[in-house]
mmCIF file of C-alpha atoms and ligand atoms in Angstrom:
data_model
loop_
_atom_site.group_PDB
_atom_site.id
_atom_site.type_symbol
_atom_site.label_atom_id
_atom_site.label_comp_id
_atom_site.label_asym_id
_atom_site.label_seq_id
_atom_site.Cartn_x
_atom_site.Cartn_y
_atom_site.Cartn_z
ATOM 1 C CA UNK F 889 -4.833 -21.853 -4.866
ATOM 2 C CA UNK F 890 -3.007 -20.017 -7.355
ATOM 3 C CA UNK F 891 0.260 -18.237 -8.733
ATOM 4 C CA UNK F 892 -0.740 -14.923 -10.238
ATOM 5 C CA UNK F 893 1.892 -13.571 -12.960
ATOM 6 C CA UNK F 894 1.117 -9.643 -13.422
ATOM 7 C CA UNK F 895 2.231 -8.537 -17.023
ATOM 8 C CA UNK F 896 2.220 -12.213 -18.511
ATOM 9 C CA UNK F 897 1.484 -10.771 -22.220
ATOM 10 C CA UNK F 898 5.381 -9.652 -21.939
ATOM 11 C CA UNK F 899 8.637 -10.513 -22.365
ATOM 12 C CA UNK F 900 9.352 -11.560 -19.171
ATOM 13 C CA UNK F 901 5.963 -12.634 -18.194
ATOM 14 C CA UNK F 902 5.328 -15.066 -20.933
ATOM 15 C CA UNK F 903 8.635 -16.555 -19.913
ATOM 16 C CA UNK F 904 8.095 -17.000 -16.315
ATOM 17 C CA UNK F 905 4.315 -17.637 -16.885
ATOM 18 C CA UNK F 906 5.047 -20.763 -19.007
ATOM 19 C CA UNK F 907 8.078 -21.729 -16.286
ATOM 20 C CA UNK F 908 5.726 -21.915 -13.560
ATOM 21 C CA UNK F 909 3.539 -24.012 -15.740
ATOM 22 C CA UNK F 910 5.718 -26.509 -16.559
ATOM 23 C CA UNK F 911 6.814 -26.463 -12.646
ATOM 24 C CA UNK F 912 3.183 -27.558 -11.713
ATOM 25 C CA UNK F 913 1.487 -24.125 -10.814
ATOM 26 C CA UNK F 914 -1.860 -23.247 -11.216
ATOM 27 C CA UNK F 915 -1.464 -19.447 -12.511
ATOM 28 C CA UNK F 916 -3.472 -16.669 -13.114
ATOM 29 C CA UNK F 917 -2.076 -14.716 -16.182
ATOM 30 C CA UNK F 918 -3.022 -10.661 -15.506
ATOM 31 C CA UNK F 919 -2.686 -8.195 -18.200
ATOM 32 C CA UNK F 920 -4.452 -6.124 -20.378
ATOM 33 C CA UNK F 921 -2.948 -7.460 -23.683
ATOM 34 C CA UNK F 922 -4.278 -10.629 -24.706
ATOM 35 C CA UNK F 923 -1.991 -13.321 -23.361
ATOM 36 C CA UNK F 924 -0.273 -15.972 -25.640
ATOM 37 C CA UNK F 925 0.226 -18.546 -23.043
ATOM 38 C CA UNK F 926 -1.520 -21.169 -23.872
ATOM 39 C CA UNK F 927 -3.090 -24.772 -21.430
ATOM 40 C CA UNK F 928 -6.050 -26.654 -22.552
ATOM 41 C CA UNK F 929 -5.846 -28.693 -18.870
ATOM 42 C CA UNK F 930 -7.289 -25.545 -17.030
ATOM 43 C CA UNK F 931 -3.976 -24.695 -15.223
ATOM 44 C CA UNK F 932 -4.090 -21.482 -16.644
ATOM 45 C CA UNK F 933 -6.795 -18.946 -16.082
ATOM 46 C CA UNK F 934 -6.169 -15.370 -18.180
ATOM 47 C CA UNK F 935 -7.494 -12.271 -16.695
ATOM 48 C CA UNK F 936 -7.417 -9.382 -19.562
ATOM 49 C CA UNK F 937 -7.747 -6.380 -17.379
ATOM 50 C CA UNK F 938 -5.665 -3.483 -16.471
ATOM 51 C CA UNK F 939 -4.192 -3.383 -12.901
ATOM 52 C CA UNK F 940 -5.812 -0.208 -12.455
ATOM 53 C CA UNK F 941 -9.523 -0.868 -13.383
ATOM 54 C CA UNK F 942 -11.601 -1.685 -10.251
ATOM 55 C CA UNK F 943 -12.434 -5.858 -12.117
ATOM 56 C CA UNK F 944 -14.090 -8.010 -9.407
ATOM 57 C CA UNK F 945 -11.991 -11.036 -11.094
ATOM 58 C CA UNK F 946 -8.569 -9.051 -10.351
ATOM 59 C CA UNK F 947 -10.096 -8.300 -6.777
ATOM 60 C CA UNK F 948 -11.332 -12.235 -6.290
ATOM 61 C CA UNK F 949 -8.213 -13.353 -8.201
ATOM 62 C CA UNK F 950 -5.544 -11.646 -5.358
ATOM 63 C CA UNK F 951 -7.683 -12.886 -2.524
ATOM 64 C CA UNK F 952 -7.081 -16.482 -3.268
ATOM 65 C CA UNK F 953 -3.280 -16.236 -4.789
ATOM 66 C CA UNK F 954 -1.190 -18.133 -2.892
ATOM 67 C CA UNK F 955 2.039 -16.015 -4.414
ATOM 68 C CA UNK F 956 1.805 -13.372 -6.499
ATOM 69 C CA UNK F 957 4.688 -12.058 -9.259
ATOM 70 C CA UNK F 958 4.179 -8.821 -10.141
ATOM 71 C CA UNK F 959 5.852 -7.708 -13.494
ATOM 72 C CA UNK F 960 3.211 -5.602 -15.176
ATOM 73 C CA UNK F 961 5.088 -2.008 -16.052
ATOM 74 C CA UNK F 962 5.476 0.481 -18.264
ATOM 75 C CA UNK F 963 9.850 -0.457 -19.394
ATOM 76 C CA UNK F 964 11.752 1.495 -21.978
ATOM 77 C CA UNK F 965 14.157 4.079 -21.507
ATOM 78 C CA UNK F 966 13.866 6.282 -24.682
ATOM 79 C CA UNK F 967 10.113 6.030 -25.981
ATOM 80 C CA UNK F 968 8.324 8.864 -25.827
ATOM 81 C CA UNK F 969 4.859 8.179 -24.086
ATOM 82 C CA UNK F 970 1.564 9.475 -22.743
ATOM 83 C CA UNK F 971 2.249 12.025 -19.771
ATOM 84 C CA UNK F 972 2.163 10.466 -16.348
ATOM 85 C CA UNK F 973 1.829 6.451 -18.354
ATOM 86 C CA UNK F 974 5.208 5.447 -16.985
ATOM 87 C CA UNK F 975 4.074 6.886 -13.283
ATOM 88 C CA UNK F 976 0.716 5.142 -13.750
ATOM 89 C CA UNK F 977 1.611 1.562 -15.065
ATOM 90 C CA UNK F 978 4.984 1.517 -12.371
ATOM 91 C CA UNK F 979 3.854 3.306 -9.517
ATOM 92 C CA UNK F 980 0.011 3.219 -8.908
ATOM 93 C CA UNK F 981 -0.192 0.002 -10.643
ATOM 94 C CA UNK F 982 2.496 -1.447 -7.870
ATOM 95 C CA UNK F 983 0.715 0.425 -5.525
ATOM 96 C CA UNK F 984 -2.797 -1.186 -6.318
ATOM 97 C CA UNK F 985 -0.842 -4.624 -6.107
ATOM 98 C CA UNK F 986 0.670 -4.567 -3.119
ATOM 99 C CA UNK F 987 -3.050 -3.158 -1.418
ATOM 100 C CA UNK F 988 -4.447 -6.370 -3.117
ATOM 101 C CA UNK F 989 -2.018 -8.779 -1.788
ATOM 102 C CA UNK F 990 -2.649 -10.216 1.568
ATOM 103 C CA UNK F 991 0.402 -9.438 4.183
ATOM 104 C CA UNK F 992 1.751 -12.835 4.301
ATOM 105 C CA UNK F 993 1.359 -13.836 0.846
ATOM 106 C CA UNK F 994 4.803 -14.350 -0.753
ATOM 107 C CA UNK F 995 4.896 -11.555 -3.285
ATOM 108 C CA UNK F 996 7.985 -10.744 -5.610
ATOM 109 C CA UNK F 997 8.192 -6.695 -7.710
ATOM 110 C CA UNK F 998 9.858 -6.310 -10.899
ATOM 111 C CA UNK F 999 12.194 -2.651 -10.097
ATOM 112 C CA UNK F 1000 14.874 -2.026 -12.547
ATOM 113 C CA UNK F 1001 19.061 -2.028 -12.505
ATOM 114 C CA UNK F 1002 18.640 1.618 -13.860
ATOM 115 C CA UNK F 1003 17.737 2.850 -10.137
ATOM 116 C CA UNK F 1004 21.221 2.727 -9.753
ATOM 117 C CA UNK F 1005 22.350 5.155 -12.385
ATOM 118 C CA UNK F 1006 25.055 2.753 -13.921
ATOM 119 C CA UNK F 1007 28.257 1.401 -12.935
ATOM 120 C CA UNK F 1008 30.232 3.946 -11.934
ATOM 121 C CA UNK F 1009 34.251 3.470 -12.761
ATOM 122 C CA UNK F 1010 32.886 -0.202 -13.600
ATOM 123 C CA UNK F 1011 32.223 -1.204 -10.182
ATOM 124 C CA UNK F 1012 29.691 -3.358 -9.949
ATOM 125 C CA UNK F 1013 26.274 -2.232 -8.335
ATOM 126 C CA UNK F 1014 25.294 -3.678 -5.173
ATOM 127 C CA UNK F 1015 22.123 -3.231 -3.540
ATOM 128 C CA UNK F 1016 22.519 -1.418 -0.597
ATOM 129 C CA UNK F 1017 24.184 1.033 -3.322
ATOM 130 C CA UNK F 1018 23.254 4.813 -2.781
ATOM 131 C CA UNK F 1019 20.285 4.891 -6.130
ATOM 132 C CA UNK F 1020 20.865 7.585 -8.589
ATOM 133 C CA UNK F 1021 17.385 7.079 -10.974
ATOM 134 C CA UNK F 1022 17.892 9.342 -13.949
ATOM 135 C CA UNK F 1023 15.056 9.475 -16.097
ATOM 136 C CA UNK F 1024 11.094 8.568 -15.613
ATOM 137 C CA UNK F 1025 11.470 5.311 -15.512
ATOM 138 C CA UNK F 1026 14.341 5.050 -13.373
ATOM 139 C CA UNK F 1027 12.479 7.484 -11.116
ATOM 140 C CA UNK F 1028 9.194 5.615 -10.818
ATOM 141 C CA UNK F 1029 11.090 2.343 -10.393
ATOM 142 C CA UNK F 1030 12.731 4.057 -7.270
ATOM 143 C CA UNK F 1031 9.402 5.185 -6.223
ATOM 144 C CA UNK F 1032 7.695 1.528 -6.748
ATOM 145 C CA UNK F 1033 10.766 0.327 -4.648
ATOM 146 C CA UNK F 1034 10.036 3.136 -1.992
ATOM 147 C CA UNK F 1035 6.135 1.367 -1.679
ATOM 148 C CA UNK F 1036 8.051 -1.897 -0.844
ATOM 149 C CA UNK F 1037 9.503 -0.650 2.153
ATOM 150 C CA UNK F 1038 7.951 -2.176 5.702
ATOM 151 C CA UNK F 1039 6.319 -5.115 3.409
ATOM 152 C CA UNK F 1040 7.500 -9.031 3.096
ATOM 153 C CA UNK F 1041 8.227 -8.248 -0.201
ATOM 154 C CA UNK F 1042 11.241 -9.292 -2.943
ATOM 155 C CA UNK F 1043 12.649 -6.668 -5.057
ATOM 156 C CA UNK F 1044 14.274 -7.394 -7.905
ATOM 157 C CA UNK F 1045 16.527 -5.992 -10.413
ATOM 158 C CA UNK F 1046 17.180 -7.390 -13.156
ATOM 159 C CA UNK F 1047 19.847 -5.573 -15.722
ATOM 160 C CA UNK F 1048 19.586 -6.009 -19.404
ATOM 161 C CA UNK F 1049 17.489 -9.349 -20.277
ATOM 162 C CA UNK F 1050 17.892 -11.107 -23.963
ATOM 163 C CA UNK F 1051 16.313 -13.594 -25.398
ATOM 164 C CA UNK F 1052 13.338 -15.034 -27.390
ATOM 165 C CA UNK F 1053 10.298 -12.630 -27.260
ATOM 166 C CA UNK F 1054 12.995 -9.792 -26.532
ATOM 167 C CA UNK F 1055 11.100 -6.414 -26.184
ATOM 168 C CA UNK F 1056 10.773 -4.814 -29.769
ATOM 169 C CA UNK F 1057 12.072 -1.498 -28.314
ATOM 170 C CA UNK F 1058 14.953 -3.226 -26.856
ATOM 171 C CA UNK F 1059 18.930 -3.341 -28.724
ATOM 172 C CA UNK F 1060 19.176 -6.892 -29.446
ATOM 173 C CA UNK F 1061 15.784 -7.096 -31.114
ATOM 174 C CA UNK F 1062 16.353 -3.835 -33.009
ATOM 175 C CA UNK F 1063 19.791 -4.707 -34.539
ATOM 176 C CA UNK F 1064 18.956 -8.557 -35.500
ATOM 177 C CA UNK F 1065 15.826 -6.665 -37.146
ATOM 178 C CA UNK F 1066 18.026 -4.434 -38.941
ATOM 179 C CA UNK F 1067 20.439 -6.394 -39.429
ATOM 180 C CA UNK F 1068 18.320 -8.953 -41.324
ATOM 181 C CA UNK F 1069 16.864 -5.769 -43.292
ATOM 182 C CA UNK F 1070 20.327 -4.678 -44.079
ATOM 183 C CA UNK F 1071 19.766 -1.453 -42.672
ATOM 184 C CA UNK F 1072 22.629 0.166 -40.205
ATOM 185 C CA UNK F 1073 22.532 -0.651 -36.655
ATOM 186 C CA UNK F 1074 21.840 2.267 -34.998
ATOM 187 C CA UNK F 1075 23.983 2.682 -31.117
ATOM 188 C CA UNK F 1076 23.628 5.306 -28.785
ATOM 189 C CA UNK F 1077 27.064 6.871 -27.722
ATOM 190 C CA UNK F 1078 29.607 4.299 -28.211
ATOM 191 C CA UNK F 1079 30.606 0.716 -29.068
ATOM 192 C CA UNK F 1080 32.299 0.633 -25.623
ATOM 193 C CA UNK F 1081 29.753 0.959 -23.052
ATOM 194 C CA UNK F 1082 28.996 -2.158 -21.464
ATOM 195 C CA UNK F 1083 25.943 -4.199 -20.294
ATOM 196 C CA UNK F 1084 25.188 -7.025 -17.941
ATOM 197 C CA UNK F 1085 22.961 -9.174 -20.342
ATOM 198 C CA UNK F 1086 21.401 -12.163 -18.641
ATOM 199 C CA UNK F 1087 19.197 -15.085 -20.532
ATOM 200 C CA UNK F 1088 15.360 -14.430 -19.785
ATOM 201 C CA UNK F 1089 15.166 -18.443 -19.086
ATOM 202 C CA UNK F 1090 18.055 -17.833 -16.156
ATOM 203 C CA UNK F 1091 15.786 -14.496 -15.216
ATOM 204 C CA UNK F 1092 12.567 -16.447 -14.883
ATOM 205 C CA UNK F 1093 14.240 -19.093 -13.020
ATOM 206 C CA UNK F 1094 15.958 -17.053 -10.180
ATOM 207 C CA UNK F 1095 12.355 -15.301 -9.931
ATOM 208 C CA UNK F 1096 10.527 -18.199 -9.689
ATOM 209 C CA UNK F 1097 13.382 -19.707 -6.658
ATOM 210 C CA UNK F 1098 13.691 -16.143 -5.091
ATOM 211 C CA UNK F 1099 10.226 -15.385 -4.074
ATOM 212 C CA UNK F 1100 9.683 -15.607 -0.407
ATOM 213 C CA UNK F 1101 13.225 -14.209 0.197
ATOM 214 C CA UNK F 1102 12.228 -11.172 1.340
ATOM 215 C CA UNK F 1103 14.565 -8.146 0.296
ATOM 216 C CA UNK F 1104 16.256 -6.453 -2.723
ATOM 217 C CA UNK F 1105 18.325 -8.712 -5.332
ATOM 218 C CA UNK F 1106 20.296 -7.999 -8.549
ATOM 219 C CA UNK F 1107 19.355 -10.494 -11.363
ATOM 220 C CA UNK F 1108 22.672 -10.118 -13.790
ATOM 221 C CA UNK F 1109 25.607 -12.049 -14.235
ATOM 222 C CA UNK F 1110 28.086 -9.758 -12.796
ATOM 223 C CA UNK F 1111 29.937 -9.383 -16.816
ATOM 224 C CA UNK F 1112 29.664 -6.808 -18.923
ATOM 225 C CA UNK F 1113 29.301 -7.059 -22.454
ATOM 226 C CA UNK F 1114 30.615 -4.347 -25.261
ATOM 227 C CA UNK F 1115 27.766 -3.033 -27.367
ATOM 228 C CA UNK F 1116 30.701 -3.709 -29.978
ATOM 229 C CA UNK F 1117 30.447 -7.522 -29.340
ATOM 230 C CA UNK F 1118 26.805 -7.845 -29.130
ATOM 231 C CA UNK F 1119 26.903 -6.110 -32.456
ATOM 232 C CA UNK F 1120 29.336 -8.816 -33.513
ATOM 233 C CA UNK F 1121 27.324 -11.630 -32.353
ATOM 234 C CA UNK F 1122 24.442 -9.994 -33.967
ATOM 235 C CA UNK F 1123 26.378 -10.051 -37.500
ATOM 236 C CA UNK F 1124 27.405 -13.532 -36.943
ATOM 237 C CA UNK F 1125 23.965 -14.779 -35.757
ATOM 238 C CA UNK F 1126 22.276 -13.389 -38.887
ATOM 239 C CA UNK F 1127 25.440 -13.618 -41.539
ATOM 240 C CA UNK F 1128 25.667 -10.224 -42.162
ATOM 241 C CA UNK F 1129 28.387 -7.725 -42.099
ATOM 242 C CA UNK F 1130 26.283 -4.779 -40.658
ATOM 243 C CA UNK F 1131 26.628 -1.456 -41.177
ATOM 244 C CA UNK F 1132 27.236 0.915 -37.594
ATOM 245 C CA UNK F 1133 25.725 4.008 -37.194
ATOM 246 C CA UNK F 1134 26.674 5.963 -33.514
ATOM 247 C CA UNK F 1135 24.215 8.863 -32.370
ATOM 248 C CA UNK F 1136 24.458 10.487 -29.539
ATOM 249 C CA UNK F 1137 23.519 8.831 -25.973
ATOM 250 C CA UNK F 1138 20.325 10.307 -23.762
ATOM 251 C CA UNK F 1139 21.809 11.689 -20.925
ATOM 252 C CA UNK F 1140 19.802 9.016 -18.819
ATOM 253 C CA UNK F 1141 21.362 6.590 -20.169
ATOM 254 C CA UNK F 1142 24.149 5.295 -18.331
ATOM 255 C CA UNK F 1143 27.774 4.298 -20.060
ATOM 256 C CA UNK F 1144 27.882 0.589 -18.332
ATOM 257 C CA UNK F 1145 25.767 -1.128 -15.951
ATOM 258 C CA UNK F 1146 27.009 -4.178 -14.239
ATOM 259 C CA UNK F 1147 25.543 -6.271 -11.672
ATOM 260 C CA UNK F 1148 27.238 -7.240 -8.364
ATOM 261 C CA UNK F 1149 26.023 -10.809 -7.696
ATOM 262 C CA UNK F 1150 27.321 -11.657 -4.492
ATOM 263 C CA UNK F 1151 23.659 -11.101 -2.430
ATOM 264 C CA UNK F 1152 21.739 -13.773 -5.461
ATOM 265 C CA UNK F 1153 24.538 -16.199 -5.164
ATOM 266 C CA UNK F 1154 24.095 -16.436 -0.940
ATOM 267 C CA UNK F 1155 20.430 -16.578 -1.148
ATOM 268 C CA UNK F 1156 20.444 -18.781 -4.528
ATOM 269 C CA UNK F 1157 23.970 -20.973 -4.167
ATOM 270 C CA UNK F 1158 24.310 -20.143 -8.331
ATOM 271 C CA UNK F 1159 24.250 -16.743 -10.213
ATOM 272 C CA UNK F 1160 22.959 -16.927 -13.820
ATOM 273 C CA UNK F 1161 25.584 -17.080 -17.051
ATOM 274 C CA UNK F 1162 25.840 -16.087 -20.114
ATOM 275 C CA UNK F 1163 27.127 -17.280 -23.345
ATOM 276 C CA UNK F 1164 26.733 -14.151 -25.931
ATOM 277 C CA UNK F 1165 26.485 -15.335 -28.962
ATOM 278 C CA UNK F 1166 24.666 -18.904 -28.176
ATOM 279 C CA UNK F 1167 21.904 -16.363 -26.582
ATOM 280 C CA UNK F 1168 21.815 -14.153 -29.568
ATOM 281 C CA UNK F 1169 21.838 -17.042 -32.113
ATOM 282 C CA UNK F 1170 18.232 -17.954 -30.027
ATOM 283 C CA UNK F 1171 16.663 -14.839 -30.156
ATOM 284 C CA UNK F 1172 17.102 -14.474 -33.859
ATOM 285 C CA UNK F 1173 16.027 -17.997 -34.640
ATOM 286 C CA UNK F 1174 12.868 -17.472 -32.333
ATOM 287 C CA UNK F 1175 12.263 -14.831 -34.849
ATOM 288 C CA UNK F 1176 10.606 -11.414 -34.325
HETATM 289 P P1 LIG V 2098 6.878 -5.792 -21.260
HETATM 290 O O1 LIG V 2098 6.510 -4.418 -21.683
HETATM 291 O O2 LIG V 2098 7.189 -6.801 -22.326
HETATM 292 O O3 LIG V 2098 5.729 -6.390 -20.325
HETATM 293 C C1 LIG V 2098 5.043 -5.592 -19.396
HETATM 294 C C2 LIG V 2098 3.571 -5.979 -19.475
HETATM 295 O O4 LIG V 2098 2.860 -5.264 -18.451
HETATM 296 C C3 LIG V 2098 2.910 -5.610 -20.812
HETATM 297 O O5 LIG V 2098 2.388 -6.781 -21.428
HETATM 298 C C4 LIG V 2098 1.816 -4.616 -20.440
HETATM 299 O O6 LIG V 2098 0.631 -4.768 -21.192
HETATM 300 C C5 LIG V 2098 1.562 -4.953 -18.969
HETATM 301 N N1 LIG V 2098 1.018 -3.824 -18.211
HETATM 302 C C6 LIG V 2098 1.606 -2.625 -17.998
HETATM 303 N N2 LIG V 2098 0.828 -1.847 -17.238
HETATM 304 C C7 LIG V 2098 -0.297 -2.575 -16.955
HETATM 305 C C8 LIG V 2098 -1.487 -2.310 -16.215
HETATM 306 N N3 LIG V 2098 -1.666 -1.129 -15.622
HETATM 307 N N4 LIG V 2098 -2.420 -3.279 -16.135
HETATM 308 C C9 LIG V 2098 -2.237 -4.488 -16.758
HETATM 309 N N5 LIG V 2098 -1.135 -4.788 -17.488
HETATM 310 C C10 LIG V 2098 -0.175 -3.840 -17.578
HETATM 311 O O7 LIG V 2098 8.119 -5.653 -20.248
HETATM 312 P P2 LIG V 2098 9.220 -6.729 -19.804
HETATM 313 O O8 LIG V 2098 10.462 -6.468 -20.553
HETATM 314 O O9 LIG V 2098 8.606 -8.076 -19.813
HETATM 315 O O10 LIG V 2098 9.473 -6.272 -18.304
HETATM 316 C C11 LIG V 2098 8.731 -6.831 -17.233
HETATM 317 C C12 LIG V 2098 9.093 -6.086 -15.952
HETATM 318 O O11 LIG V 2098 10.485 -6.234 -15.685
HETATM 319 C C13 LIG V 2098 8.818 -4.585 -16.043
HETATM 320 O O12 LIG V 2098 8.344 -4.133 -14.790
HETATM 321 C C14 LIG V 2098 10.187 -4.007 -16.349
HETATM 322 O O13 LIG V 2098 10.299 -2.679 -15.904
HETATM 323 C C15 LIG V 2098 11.099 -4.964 -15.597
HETATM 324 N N6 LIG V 2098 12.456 -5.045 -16.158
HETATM 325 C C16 LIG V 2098 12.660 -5.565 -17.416
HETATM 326 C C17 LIG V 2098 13.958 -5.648 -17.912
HETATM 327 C C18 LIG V 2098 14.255 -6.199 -19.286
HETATM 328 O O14 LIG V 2098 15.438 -6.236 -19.692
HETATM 329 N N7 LIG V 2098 13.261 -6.641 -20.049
HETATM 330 C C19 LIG V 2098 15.042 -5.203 -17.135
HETATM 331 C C20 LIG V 2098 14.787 -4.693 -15.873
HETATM 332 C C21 LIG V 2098 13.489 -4.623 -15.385
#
């Protein structure tokens, strides 16, 4: 009788993984980076394994899960990786998963807010939204999403998540790093574009109450955010007066993305918030 938390060595992972822990569960932590979770009561059991190897402890492990989060992928919008590794790790690892899980086992799938493309005009997206993926990993999140069809499953997706144990690729984490080196902050097309930023603890929370609410759901907070004042809540966080340096944006990359909350807040009865520079202030005094 277990919870099993695919991806639990990352950012969101660790967070919900130690959530669900606290709640009570019993989980089993997949992922094939050691996991820092840590229980010496033997409520946690830690599977190091990749999704896609054929380990009788995965196999065993999915028989027995009584729900099943899966949030093992391959994120990141601009890093250059192996060919076919974002296709792999979203779409035939999602695919394994979902053969694994038993119909009738509550099962929740990390997708992305990028299937939609962006907020176009700065209308917020809602899920029955026509998606326009740009990019590989918009793509195979669209594809992953496509696998979800006919099942009891729920699809989330979330838009930008901050907090401690913030992806290293991700803005936040690269400008406080910066910024505490005193090197410029480096932003991609303009101090304007916007993005719904939600607290990973809010994330992990809605996750945790969504699953068995079969569907697709935004996670977001339905407000956008300037790149201009996370930069300032960056400076203020870490005392510094940083220095801005604007490059030019990928063309996947959309200007604004915004999250229309209204589906979250009927199933939920709240819709996270956040407070910028409170959430910033954490994530730099968490530390790298
Ligand atoms: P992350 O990279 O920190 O964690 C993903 C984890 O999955 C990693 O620890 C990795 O080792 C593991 N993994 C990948 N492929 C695997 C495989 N084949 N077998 C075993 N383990 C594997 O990413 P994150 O930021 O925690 O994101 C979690 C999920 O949420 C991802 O699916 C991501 O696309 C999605 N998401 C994240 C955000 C965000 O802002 N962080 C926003 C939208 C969607």
């Amino acid at each position: 009788m277990a919870t099993i938390v695919t991806g639990a060595a990352g950012f969101l992972g660790k967070a919900l993984t130690d959530l669900l822990l606290a709640r009570g569960d019993h989980v089993v932590a997949i992922d094939r980076r050691p996991v820092s979770s840590e229980r010496a009561d033997g409520a946690l059991t830690v599977l190091v394994a990749d999704l896609l190897g054929d380990d009788e402890r995965v196999r065993e492990a999915f028989k027995a899960a009584t729900s099943v989060f899966h949030l093992a992928g391959r994120p990141g919008v601009r890093d250059v990786i192996e060919a076919g590794g974002r296709w792999r790790d979203n779409v035939l690892a999602g695919s394994r998963v979902l053969a694994l899980t038993s119909p009738g086992t509550p099962m929740l799938i990390a997708s992305s807010s990028s299937v939609y493309g962006g907020a176009r005009r700065g209308r917020p997206s809602h899920e029955d939204d026509r998606l326009r993926p740009r990019g590989e990993y918009a793509l195979s999140k669209a594809a992953l999403e496509r696998l979800c069809a006919g099942r009891q499953v729920t699809v989330v997706r979330p838009f930008t998540v901050a907090g401690e144990g913030q992806r290293p690729d991700m803005a936040l984490h690269l400008w406080l790093a910066a910024a505490r080196a005193h090197r410029p902050l480096r932003v991609y097309g303009s101090l304007d574009r916007t993005r719904d930023i939600t607290d990973v603890r809010q994330v992990v929370a809605v996750m945790a109450d969504l699953i068995g609410h079969p569907g697709v759901v935004n996670i977001g907070t339905g407000q956008g955010h300037s790149l201009r004042e996370m930069i300032a809540a960056v400076a203020e966080a870490t005392g510094t007066r940083p220095v801005v340096d604007v490059v030019p944006a990928s063309v996947h990359e959309p200007a604004d993305s915004l999250a229309d909350t209204r589906r979250l807040a009927d199933l939920l009865g709240w819709v996270p918030r956040t407070n910028l520079l409170d959430l910033v202030r954490r994530q730099a005094d968490a530390g790298p």
